[in-house]
Amino acid sequence: MQLKSRHLLGLEGMPREEIELILDTAASLKPILERPIPKVPTLRGKTIANLFYEPSTRTRFSFELAEKRLSADSVSFSQAGSSVSKGETLKDTVRNLHAMKIDTVVIRHGASGAPHFLAGCLDASVVNAGDGTHEHPTQALLDMMTLREKLGKIEGLKVAIVGDILHSRVARSNIHGLSTAGASVGLCGPATLMPAGVNDLPVRVYRNLDEALEDADVFIVLRIQMERQKRGMFPSLREYRSLFGMTVERLEPLKKEITILHPGPINRGVELDDEVADGRHSVILDQVTNGVAVRMAVLYLLSGGRGKIEMEDHAQA
Amino acid sequence: MRNYQSKIRLDNHANSHYYIHPMTEKSRIMDGQGIARTLQRLTHEILERNAGCEGLVLVGIRNRGDVLAQRILKAMSSIESREVPYGVLDITLYRDDFQRLADSPVIGETDIPCDITDQKVVLVDDVLFTGRTIRAAMDALMDFGRPSSVQLAVLIDRGHRELPIHADFVGQTVSTLKSDGVQVRLEETDGEDGVVLIGS
């Protein structure tokens, strides 16, 4: 079993077996992070470039850590201070990477489809670390890993994604990944922040948060992306909080156990109250740990498959 | 029916980079009783060399080394009163041929339940061949701690070493062609106990 593509561009259309392979591999790799020496030599000699055209702390650290844990050599650049700010085009950056013999490129870009463009003109494997409002596959995979770990399985779960669906690549990757893995997905958020064509997605749309709380067991609470709200998609943060915020008052009367995920960084007091973010329903810090394991799994699976030797029984070698 | 079979073989041939000749069983090296007796002897040798089981940790290399280690453990417990800690090692992430493989191998579970620092670790594997698995296992082990010594116990030593590695406890030495295969089959993993030499 192996991944069919040598890139990870998105979860849309990825078969269930491949998603499960990544999650299984991540679960096998996770204990490495607990060892006295949390490092294995597997990707020695591989060179990975992290291109972050948009600001990111968590995702970039997580990828860099995953690369170091697998002993790959990695170089990172962020937009500020690189040749990008001097006006270099993406294609020229690619040509340079090619000349530097990079094996894998991890890219975050503000334009949807940028990783696909790279994949089309580069020999290296490309991993999408978030492209515009399109997909963020490793985030959805780490959400799925966390759910599998906490709740046993994904199949049959009812998952509500709450917040700014329109601008959320996390939502899009989760919609595809979770529904492929057998969960039923519902969306909840201001009507102005629902994507056009939502009826074509494999999801239901909740009328309000109370209906979602009634129905679902898992809540992926999205960050209100202040940087993308300049057009006034909702009246005020206070109104947003009262209608779509996961507040203590909302959760207190609930009789069932729920699980709350958040891709970070949290706007405390807007989409999540402090007590909820740090409370017993929250698995937010498990998500962060699992993020490293999932990214290790993706890099591991994409880095094989270059050689010519068929698998043999290593027990005899 | 015959045509169908030959077509399958042709397809397999087209997909593989090396054509592997069909391997047949050449001879039987050990039967179930043979394995049982040999493990009993290995257990005694390990205890003799280490003057009991004080400070010993048994670590089996997947797959099958872990099963053999468990059997040795069981034999030990009937001789000594003290429990010997036991771990499993999967060496996939330490292979030296990862860059040359056509596929990323499936990673198995590694579980070293105790601190191995200053302990006497006995690695257990089914077949010792090139020595590369043992090299990988030793590297993996060192990431868990600094054992006071590492010893190696194998059921079969079939020669053709590519690295300066030797076993401390050997069940049986078998002379083989490099192209041969030695297959250890165990009840727990293969449904029967036995060791066979296979070749073309």
Coordinates of C-alpha atoms in Angstrom, one line a residue:
Chain A
M1 CA 0.0 0.0 0.0
Q2 CA 1.3 3.4 -0.9
L3 CA 0.0 6.8 -1.8
K4 CA -0.8 7.1 -5.5
S5 CA 0.3 10.6 -5.9
R6 CA 3.8 11.9 -4.9
H7 CA 2.2 15.2 -3.9
L8 CA -0.3 16.0 -1.1
L9 CA -2.3 18.9 -2.6
G10 CA -5.7 18.3 -0.9
L11 CA -8.1 15.7 0.5
E12 CA -10.8 16.2 -2.1
G13 CA -10.9 12.9 -4.1
M14 CA -8.3 11.1 -1.9
P15 CA -9.4 7.5 -1.4
R16 CA -10.3 6.4 2.1
E17 CA -7.5 3.8 2.2
E18 CA -4.9 6.5 1.6
I19 CA -6.3 8.6 4.3
E20 CA -6.2 5.6 6.6
L21 CA -2.7 4.8 5.6
I22 CA -1.6 8.3 6.6
L23 CA -3.4 8.1 9.9
D24 CA -2.0 4.6 10.7
T25 CA 1.5 5.7 9.8
A26 CA 1.1 8.9 12.0
A27 CA -0.1 6.7 14.9
S28 CA 3.0 4.5 14.5
L29 CA 5.3 7.5 14.4
K30 CA 3.8 9.4 17.3
P31 CA 5.6 7.4 20.1
I32 CA 9.0 8.6 18.7
L33 CA 8.1 12.1 20.0
E34 CA 8.1 10.6 23.6
R35 CA 11.5 8.9 23.3
P36 CA 14.6 10.1 25.2
I37 CA 16.1 10.9 21.7
P38 CA 13.0 11.9 19.7
K39 CA 14.6 11.4 16.3
V40 CA 15.0 8.7 13.7
P41 CA 17.4 8.6 10.7
T42 CA 14.9 7.7 8.1
L43 CA 15.0 10.8 5.8
R44 CA 18.8 11.4 6.1
G45 CA 20.0 13.0 2.9
K46 CA 16.6 14.3 1.9
T47 CA 16.3 18.1 1.5
I48 CA 13.0 19.8 2.2
A49 CA 12.2 23.5 1.5
N50 CA 9.4 25.2 3.5
L51 CA 8.0 28.1 1.5
F52 CA 5.7 30.3 3.6
Y53 CA 4.2 33.1 1.6
E54 CA 1.7 33.7 4.4
P55 CA 2.4 34.2 8.1
S56 CA 2.2 31.0 10.1
T57 CA 3.7 30.0 13.4
R58 CA 2.1 26.7 14.3
T59 CA 2.1 25.0 10.9
R60 CA 5.6 26.1 10.0
F61 CA 7.0 25.0 13.4
S62 CA 5.1 21.7 13.1
F63 CA 6.5 21.0 9.6
E64 CA 10.0 22.0 10.6
L65 CA 9.8 19.8 13.7
A66 CA 8.5 16.9 11.7
E67 CA 11.4 17.2 9.2
K68 CA 14.0 17.4 12.0
R69 CA 12.5 14.3 13.8
L70 CA 12.9 12.4 10.6
S71 CA 16.5 13.7 10.1
A72 CA 15.8 15.5 6.8
D73 CA 17.7 18.7 6.0
S74 CA 15.4 21.6 5.8
V75 CA 15.5 25.2 4.8
S76 CA 12.7 27.6 5.4
F77 CA 11.8 31.0 4.1
S78 CA 9.0 33.3 4.8
Q79 CA 7.9 36.1 2.6
A80 CA 9.5 38.9 4.5
G81 CA 13.2 39.1 3.8
S82 CA 13.3 36.7 0.9
S83 CA 13.6 37.3 -2.8
V84 CA 9.8 37.2 -3.0
S85 CA 9.7 40.7 -1.5
K86 CA 12.0 41.7 -4.2
G87 CA 9.5 40.7 -6.8
E88 CA 10.6 37.3 -7.8
T89 CA 7.8 35.2 -9.5
L90 CA 6.7 31.9 -8.1
K91 CA 8.0 30.2 -11.2
D92 CA 11.5 31.7 -10.8
T93 CA 11.6 30.6 -7.2
V94 CA 10.7 27.1 -8.4
R95 CA 13.5 27.2 -11.0
N96 CA 15.9 28.1 -8.2
L97 CA 14.7 25.3 -6.0
H98 CA 15.1 22.9 -8.9
A99 CA 18.7 24.0 -9.4
M100 CA 19.3 23.4 -5.7
K101 CA 18.1 19.8 -5.9
I102 CA 15.3 20.0 -3.4
D103 CA 13.4 16.7 -2.8
T104 CA 10.2 18.0 -1.2
V105 CA 8.6 21.4 -1.1
V106 CA 6.1 22.4 1.6
I107 CA 4.2 25.5 0.5
R108 CA 1.7 27.9 2.1
H109 CA 0.4 30.5 -0.3
G110 CA -2.3 33.1 -0.3
A111 CA -3.4 32.0 -3.8
S112 CA -5.6 29.0 -4.1
G113 CA -3.9 26.5 -6.4
A114 CA -0.3 27.7 -5.9
P115 CA 0.8 24.2 -4.7
H116 CA -0.8 22.7 -7.8
F117 CA 1.1 25.1 -10.0
L118 CA 4.3 24.0 -8.3
A119 CA 3.5 20.3 -8.6
G120 CA 3.0 20.8 -12.3
C121 CA 6.5 22.3 -13.0
L122 CA 8.7 20.7 -10.4
D123 CA 10.3 17.2 -10.0
A124 CA 10.0 17.5 -6.2
S125 CA 7.1 16.3 -4.1
V126 CA 4.8 19.1 -3.1
V127 CA 2.9 19.3 0.2
N128 CA 0.2 21.9 0.5
A129 CA 0.4 23.7 3.9
G130 CA -2.6 25.8 3.1
D131 CA -3.4 27.5 -0.2
G132 CA -5.7 30.6 -0.1
T133 CA -9.3 29.6 0.7
H134 CA -8.9 26.2 -0.9
E135 CA -7.4 23.3 1.2
H136 CA -5.2 22.7 4.2
P137 CA -4.9 18.9 4.1
T138 CA -2.4 18.3 7.0
Q139 CA -4.7 20.3 9.3
A140 CA -7.7 18.1 8.5
L141 CA -5.6 15.0 8.8
L142 CA -4.4 16.0 12.3
D143 CA -8.0 16.7 13.3
M144 CA -9.0 13.3 12.0
M145 CA -6.1 11.6 13.9
T146 CA -7.1 13.4 17.1
L147 CA -10.7 12.3 16.7
R148 CA -9.6 8.7 16.0
E149 CA -7.4 8.8 19.1
K150 CA -10.0 10.3 21.4
L151 CA -13.2 8.7 20.1
G152 CA -11.9 5.4 18.7
K153 CA -13.1 5.9 15.1
I154 CA -14.3 8.5 12.6
E155 CA -17.0 6.4 10.9
G156 CA -20.4 7.4 12.1
L157 CA -19.3 10.6 14.0
K158 CA -21.5 13.7 13.6
V159 CA -19.1 16.7 13.1
A160 CA -20.2 20.3 13.0
I161 CA -17.8 22.9 11.6
V162 CA -18.6 26.3 13.1
G163 CA -17.7 29.7 11.9
D164 CA -16.3 31.3 8.8
I165 CA -16.7 28.5 6.3
L166 CA -16.3 30.7 3.3
H167 CA -12.7 31.6 3.9
S168 CA -11.7 28.4 5.6
R169 CA -9.3 26.0 3.9
V170 CA -9.4 23.9 7.1
A171 CA -13.2 23.5 6.7
R172 CA -12.9 22.5 3.0
S173 CA -10.2 19.8 3.7
N174 CA -12.2 18.6 6.7
I175 CA -15.4 18.4 4.7
H176 CA -13.8 16.1 2.1
G177 CA -11.6 14.1 4.5
L178 CA -14.2 13.5 7.2
S179 CA -17.0 12.5 4.8
T180 CA -14.7 10.2 2.9
A181 CA -13.8 8.5 6.2
G182 CA -17.5 8.0 7.0
A183 CA -18.4 10.9 9.3
S184 CA -21.4 13.1 8.6
V185 CA -20.5 16.7 8.4
G186 CA -22.7 19.8 9.1
L187 CA -21.8 23.4 8.7
C188 CA -22.9 26.3 11.0
G189 CA -22.1 30.0 10.6
P190 CA -23.4 33.4 9.4
A191 CA -25.1 33.1 6.0
T192 CA -22.7 35.6 4.6
L193 CA -19.8 33.2 5.5
M194 CA -21.2 30.2 3.8
P195 CA -19.5 29.3 0.5
A196 CA -21.5 29.5 -2.7
G197 CA -22.4 26.0 -3.9
V198 CA -22.6 24.7 -0.4
N199 CA -25.4 22.4 -1.5
D200 CA -23.0 20.6 -3.8
L201 CA -20.8 19.6 -0.9
P202 CA -21.5 16.4 1.0
V203 CA -22.8 18.3 4.1
R204 CA -25.9 19.5 5.8
V205 CA -26.3 23.1 6.9
Y206 CA -27.5 23.9 10.4
R207 CA -29.8 26.9 10.8
N208 CA -28.2 28.0 14.1
L209 CA -25.7 26.9 16.7
D210 CA -28.4 25.4 19.0
E211 CA -29.5 23.1 16.3
A212 CA -25.9 22.0 15.7
L213 CA -25.3 21.5 19.5
E214 CA -28.4 19.4 19.6
D215 CA -27.3 17.2 16.7
A216 CA -23.5 16.9 16.6
D217 CA -20.9 15.3 18.9
V218 CA -17.8 17.0 17.6
F219 CA -17.3 20.7 16.9
I220 CA -14.5 22.0 14.8
V221 CA -14.6 25.7 15.8
L222 CA -12.9 27.9 13.2
R223 CA -11.0 31.0 13.8
I224 CA -12.6 34.3 12.8
Q225 CA -10.0 35.4 10.3
M226 CA -9.8 39.1 11.1
E227 CA -7.5 39.7 8.1
R228 CA -10.2 38.5 5.7
Q229 CA -13.2 40.4 7.2
K230 CA -12.6 43.8 5.7
R231 CA -15.7 43.6 3.7
G232 CA -18.0 43.5 6.8
M233 CA -19.3 40.0 6.5
F234 CA -21.0 40.2 10.0
P235 CA -22.0 43.2 12.0
S236 CA -19.7 43.0 15.1
L237 CA -17.6 40.5 17.0
R238 CA -20.0 40.8 20.0
E239 CA -22.9 39.7 17.8
Y240 CA -20.8 36.9 16.4
R241 CA -20.0 35.7 19.8
S242 CA -23.6 35.8 21.0
L243 CA -24.8 33.8 17.9
F244 CA -21.9 31.5 17.1
G245 CA -19.5 31.6 20.0
M246 CA -18.9 28.4 22.1
T247 CA -19.7 30.0 25.4
V248 CA -19.9 28.5 28.8
E249 CA -23.6 29.4 29.0
R250 CA -24.2 27.4 25.8
L251 CA -22.3 24.3 26.8
E252 CA -23.2 24.1 30.5
P253 CA -26.8 22.8 30.0
L254 CA -25.6 20.1 27.5
K255 CA -26.3 16.6 28.8
K256 CA -24.0 14.8 26.3
E257 CA -20.2 14.6 26.0
I258 CA -18.9 16.7 23.1
T259 CA -15.4 17.2 21.7
I260 CA -14.1 20.6 20.6
L261 CA -11.3 21.2 18.1
H262 CA -9.8 24.4 16.9
P263 CA -7.1 24.9 14.3
G264 CA -5.6 27.9 16.2
P265 CA -4.7 30.6 16.8
I266 CA -7.7 31.1 19.1
N267 CA -9.5 34.4 19.3
R268 CA -10.4 34.0 23.0
G269 CA -13.7 35.5 23.9
V270 CA -14.9 35.5 20.3
E271 CA -15.3 32.0 18.9
L272 CA -14.2 30.2 22.1
D273 CA -14.5 31.3 25.7
D274 CA -11.4 30.8 27.9
E275 CA -13.2 28.2 30.0
V276 CA -14.1 26.2 26.9
A277 CA -10.8 26.4 25.2
D278 CA -9.0 25.2 28.3
G279 CA -11.9 22.9 29.5
R280 CA -12.5 19.2 29.5
H281 CA -14.2 19.2 26.1
S282 CA -11.2 20.7 24.4
V283 CA -8.5 18.6 22.6
I284 CA -6.7 21.6 21.1
L285 CA -3.3 20.7 22.5
D286 CA -3.6 17.1 21.4
Q287 CA -4.2 18.5 17.9
V288 CA -0.9 20.3 18.1
T289 CA 1.1 17.2 19.1
N290 CA -0.7 15.1 16.5
G291 CA 0.1 17.7 13.9
V292 CA 3.8 16.8 14.1
A293 CA 3.1 13.1 13.8
V294 CA 0.8 13.6 10.8
R295 CA 3.3 15.7 9.0
M296 CA 6.0 13.1 9.7
A297 CA 3.7 10.5 8.2
V298 CA 3.1 12.5 5.1
L299 CA 6.8 13.3 4.6
Y300 CA 7.7 9.7 5.2
L301 CA 5.1 8.3 2.8
L302 CA 5.9 10.9 0.1
S303 CA 9.7 10.4 0.4
G304 CA 9.6 6.7 -0.4
G305 CA 8.9 5.5 -3.9
R306 CA 11.9 7.0 -5.7
G307 CA 14.1 3.8 -5.7
K308 CA 13.8 0.7 -7.9
I309 CA 14.1 -2.1 -5.4
E310 CA 10.9 -4.0 -4.8
M311 CA 9.9 -4.7 -1.2
E312 CA 11.5 -7.7 0.2
D313 CA 11.3 -9.4 3.6
H314 CA 13.8 -7.4 5.6
A315 CA 13.8 -10.1 8.2
Q316 CA 16.0 -12.1 5.9
A317 CA 18.3 -9.2 4.8
Chain B
M1 CA -7.5 -21.8 -16.7
R2 CA -3.9 -22.4 -17.7
N3 CA -4.0 -19.4 -20.0
Y4 CA -5.4 -17.2 -17.3
Q5 CA -2.5 -18.2 -15.0
S6 CA 0.2 -17.6 -17.5
K7 CA -1.3 -14.2 -18.2
I8 CA -1.1 -13.3 -14.5
R9 CA 2.5 -14.3 -14.3
L10 CA 3.3 -12.2 -17.4
D11 CA 1.7 -9.1 -15.8
N12 CA 3.7 -9.7 -12.6
H13 CA 6.8 -9.9 -14.6
A14 CA 6.1 -6.7 -16.4
N15 CA 5.5 -4.8 -13.1
S16 CA 8.6 -6.0 -11.2
H17 CA 12.0 -4.5 -11.7
Y18 CA 13.7 -7.8 -11.1
Y19 CA 12.3 -11.1 -12.2
I20 CA 12.3 -13.3 -9.2
H21 CA 12.5 -17.0 -10.1
P22 CA 9.8 -19.1 -8.3
M23 CA 11.3 -20.3 -5.1
T24 CA 10.8 -23.9 -4.0
E25 CA 11.4 -25.6 -0.7
K26 CA 14.9 -27.2 -0.9
S27 CA 15.1 -28.8 2.5
R28 CA 13.7 -28.7 6.0
I29 CA 16.2 -27.3 8.6
M30 CA 14.1 -27.7 11.7
D31 CA 10.7 -28.9 12.8
G32 CA 8.6 -27.7 15.7
Q33 CA 10.3 -29.9 18.2
G34 CA 13.7 -28.8 17.0
I35 CA 12.8 -25.2 17.5
A36 CA 11.6 -25.9 21.0
R37 CA 14.8 -27.7 22.0
T38 CA 17.0 -25.1 20.4
L39 CA 15.2 -22.2 22.2
Q40 CA 15.5 -24.2 25.5
R41 CA 19.3 -24.4 24.9
L42 CA 19.6 -20.7 23.9
T43 CA 17.7 -19.8 27.1
H44 CA 20.2 -21.7 29.3
E45 CA 23.1 -20.3 27.4
I46 CA 21.9 -16.7 27.9
L47 CA 21.4 -17.3 31.6
E48 CA 24.7 -19.0 31.9
R49 CA 26.6 -16.3 30.2
N50 CA 24.9 -13.6 32.3
A51 CA 25.0 -15.5 35.5
G52 CA 21.2 -15.4 35.9
C53 CA 18.7 -12.8 34.7
E54 CA 19.7 -9.9 36.9
G55 CA 19.7 -6.7 34.7
L56 CA 18.7 -8.5 31.5
V57 CA 16.2 -7.0 29.0
L58 CA 15.0 -9.1 26.1
V59 CA 14.2 -7.2 22.9
G60 CA 12.7 -9.0 19.9
I61 CA 13.0 -7.7 16.4
R62 CA 9.8 -7.7 14.4
N63 CA 8.5 -9.8 12.8
R64 CA 9.2 -13.2 14.4
G65 CA 12.1 -12.1 16.6
D66 CA 9.5 -10.8 19.0
V67 CA 7.7 -14.1 19.0
L68 CA 11.0 -16.0 19.7
A69 CA 11.8 -13.5 22.4
Q70 CA 8.5 -14.2 24.1
R71 CA 9.1 -18.0 24.0
I72 CA 12.6 -17.5 25.5
L73 CA 11.0 -15.3 28.2
K74 CA 8.6 -18.1 29.0
A75 CA 11.4 -20.6 29.3
M76 CA 13.3 -18.2 31.5
S77 CA 10.4 -17.8 33.9
S78 CA 10.4 -21.5 34.5
I79 CA 14.0 -21.5 35.5
E80 CA 14.5 -18.2 37.3
S81 CA 12.1 -16.6 39.8
R82 CA 12.7 -13.0 38.6
E83 CA 10.6 -11.4 35.8
V84 CA 12.7 -10.3 32.8
P85 CA 11.5 -7.1 31.0
Y86 CA 10.6 -7.5 27.4
G87 CA 10.4 -5.1 24.4
V88 CA 9.7 -5.1 20.7
L89 CA 11.7 -3.3 18.1
D90 CA 10.6 -2.4 14.6
I91 CA 13.6 -1.3 12.6
T92 CA 11.8 0.1 9.5
L93 CA 12.8 3.7 10.2
Y94 CA 16.4 2.7 10.6
R95 CA 16.8 0.8 7.4
D96 CA 19.9 1.7 5.3
D97 CA 18.1 1.0 2.0
F98 CA 15.1 3.4 2.5
Q99 CA 16.3 5.7 -0.4
R100 CA 16.5 2.7 -2.7
L101 CA 13.1 1.2 -2.0
A102 CA 10.2 1.5 -4.5
D103 CA 7.7 2.0 -1.6
S104 CA 7.6 3.4 1.9
P105 CA 7.3 0.3 4.0
V106 CA 4.6 0.0 6.6
I107 CA 5.9 0.9 10.1
G108 CA 5.3 -1.6 12.9
E109 CA 5.0 -0.9 16.6
T110 CA 8.1 -0.4 18.7
D111 CA 7.6 -0.8 22.4
I112 CA 10.5 -0.6 24.9
P113 CA 8.7 -0.5 28.2
C114 CA 11.6 0.1 30.5
D115 CA 14.8 2.2 30.6
I116 CA 17.5 0.2 29.0
T117 CA 20.4 2.4 30.3
D118 CA 22.9 0.3 32.2
Q119 CA 21.0 -2.9 31.4
K120 CA 22.2 -6.0 29.5
V121 CA 20.1 -6.1 26.4
V122 CA 19.7 -9.3 24.5
L123 CA 18.5 -8.8 20.9
V124 CA 16.5 -11.7 19.5
D125 CA 16.0 -12.3 15.8
D126 CA 15.0 -15.3 13.7
V127 CA 17.7 -15.3 10.9
L128 CA 21.1 -13.6 10.9
F129 CA 22.1 -12.9 7.3
T130 CA 23.8 -9.7 6.0
G131 CA 23.8 -8.2 9.5
R132 CA 22.1 -5.0 8.3
T133 CA 18.9 -5.6 10.3
I134 CA 21.1 -5.9 13.5
R135 CA 23.0 -2.7 12.6
A136 CA 19.6 -1.0 12.3
A137 CA 18.4 -2.5 15.5
M138 CA 21.4 -1.4 17.5
D139 CA 21.0 2.1 16.2
A140 CA 17.4 2.1 17.2
L141 CA 18.3 0.7 20.6
M142 CA 20.8 3.5 21.3
D143 CA 18.0 6.1 20.8
F144 CA 16.3 4.6 23.9
G145 CA 19.3 4.7 26.2
R146 CA 22.8 3.4 26.8
P147 CA 22.8 -0.3 27.6
S148 CA 25.8 -1.6 29.5
S149 CA 26.0 -4.4 26.8
V150 CA 24.1 -5.6 23.8
Q151 CA 24.1 -9.3 23.0
L152 CA 22.5 -11.1 20.0
A153 CA 20.6 -14.3 20.0
V154 CA 19.4 -15.8 16.7
L155 CA 17.7 -19.1 15.8
I156 CA 19.5 -19.5 12.5
D157 CA 22.8 -18.1 11.3
R158 CA 23.0 -18.5 7.5
G159 CA 26.3 -16.7 6.8
H160 CA 26.9 -14.1 4.1
R161 CA 27.6 -11.2 6.4
E162 CA 28.1 -7.7 4.9
L163 CA 28.9 -6.0 8.2
P164 CA 31.3 -7.0 11.0
I165 CA 28.5 -8.4 13.2
H166 CA 28.3 -11.8 15.0
A167 CA 25.8 -13.5 17.2
D168 CA 26.5 -14.4 20.8
F169 CA 23.9 -17.2 20.9
V170 CA 23.2 -19.2 17.8
G171 CA 20.5 -21.9 17.4
Q172 CA 21.9 -23.5 14.3
T173 CA 24.5 -22.5 11.6
V174 CA 23.3 -23.3 8.1
S175 CA 25.4 -23.0 5.0
T176 CA 23.4 -21.5 2.2
L177 CA 23.7 -19.9 -1.2
K178 CA 23.3 -16.1 -1.1
S179 CA 20.3 -16.4 -3.4
D180 CA 18.6 -18.9 -1.1
G181 CA 16.0 -17.9 1.4
V182 CA 15.7 -19.2 5.0
Q183 CA 12.1 -19.1 6.2
V184 CA 11.3 -19.3 9.9
R185 CA 7.7 -20.2 10.4
L186 CA 6.1 -19.8 13.8
E187 CA 2.7 -20.9 15.1
E188 CA 1.8 -17.4 16.2
T189 CA 2.5 -15.7 12.8
D190 CA 2.4 -18.5 10.2
G191 CA 0.2 -21.2 11.8
E192 CA 3.0 -23.8 12.1
D193 CA 6.5 -24.2 13.6
G194 CA 9.4 -25.0 11.3
V195 CA 12.4 -23.7 9.4
V196 CA 12.9 -24.3 5.7
L197 CA 15.5 -23.5 3.1
I198 CA 14.0 -22.2 -0.1
G199 CA 15.8 -21.6 -3.4
S200 CA 15.4 -21.9 -7.1

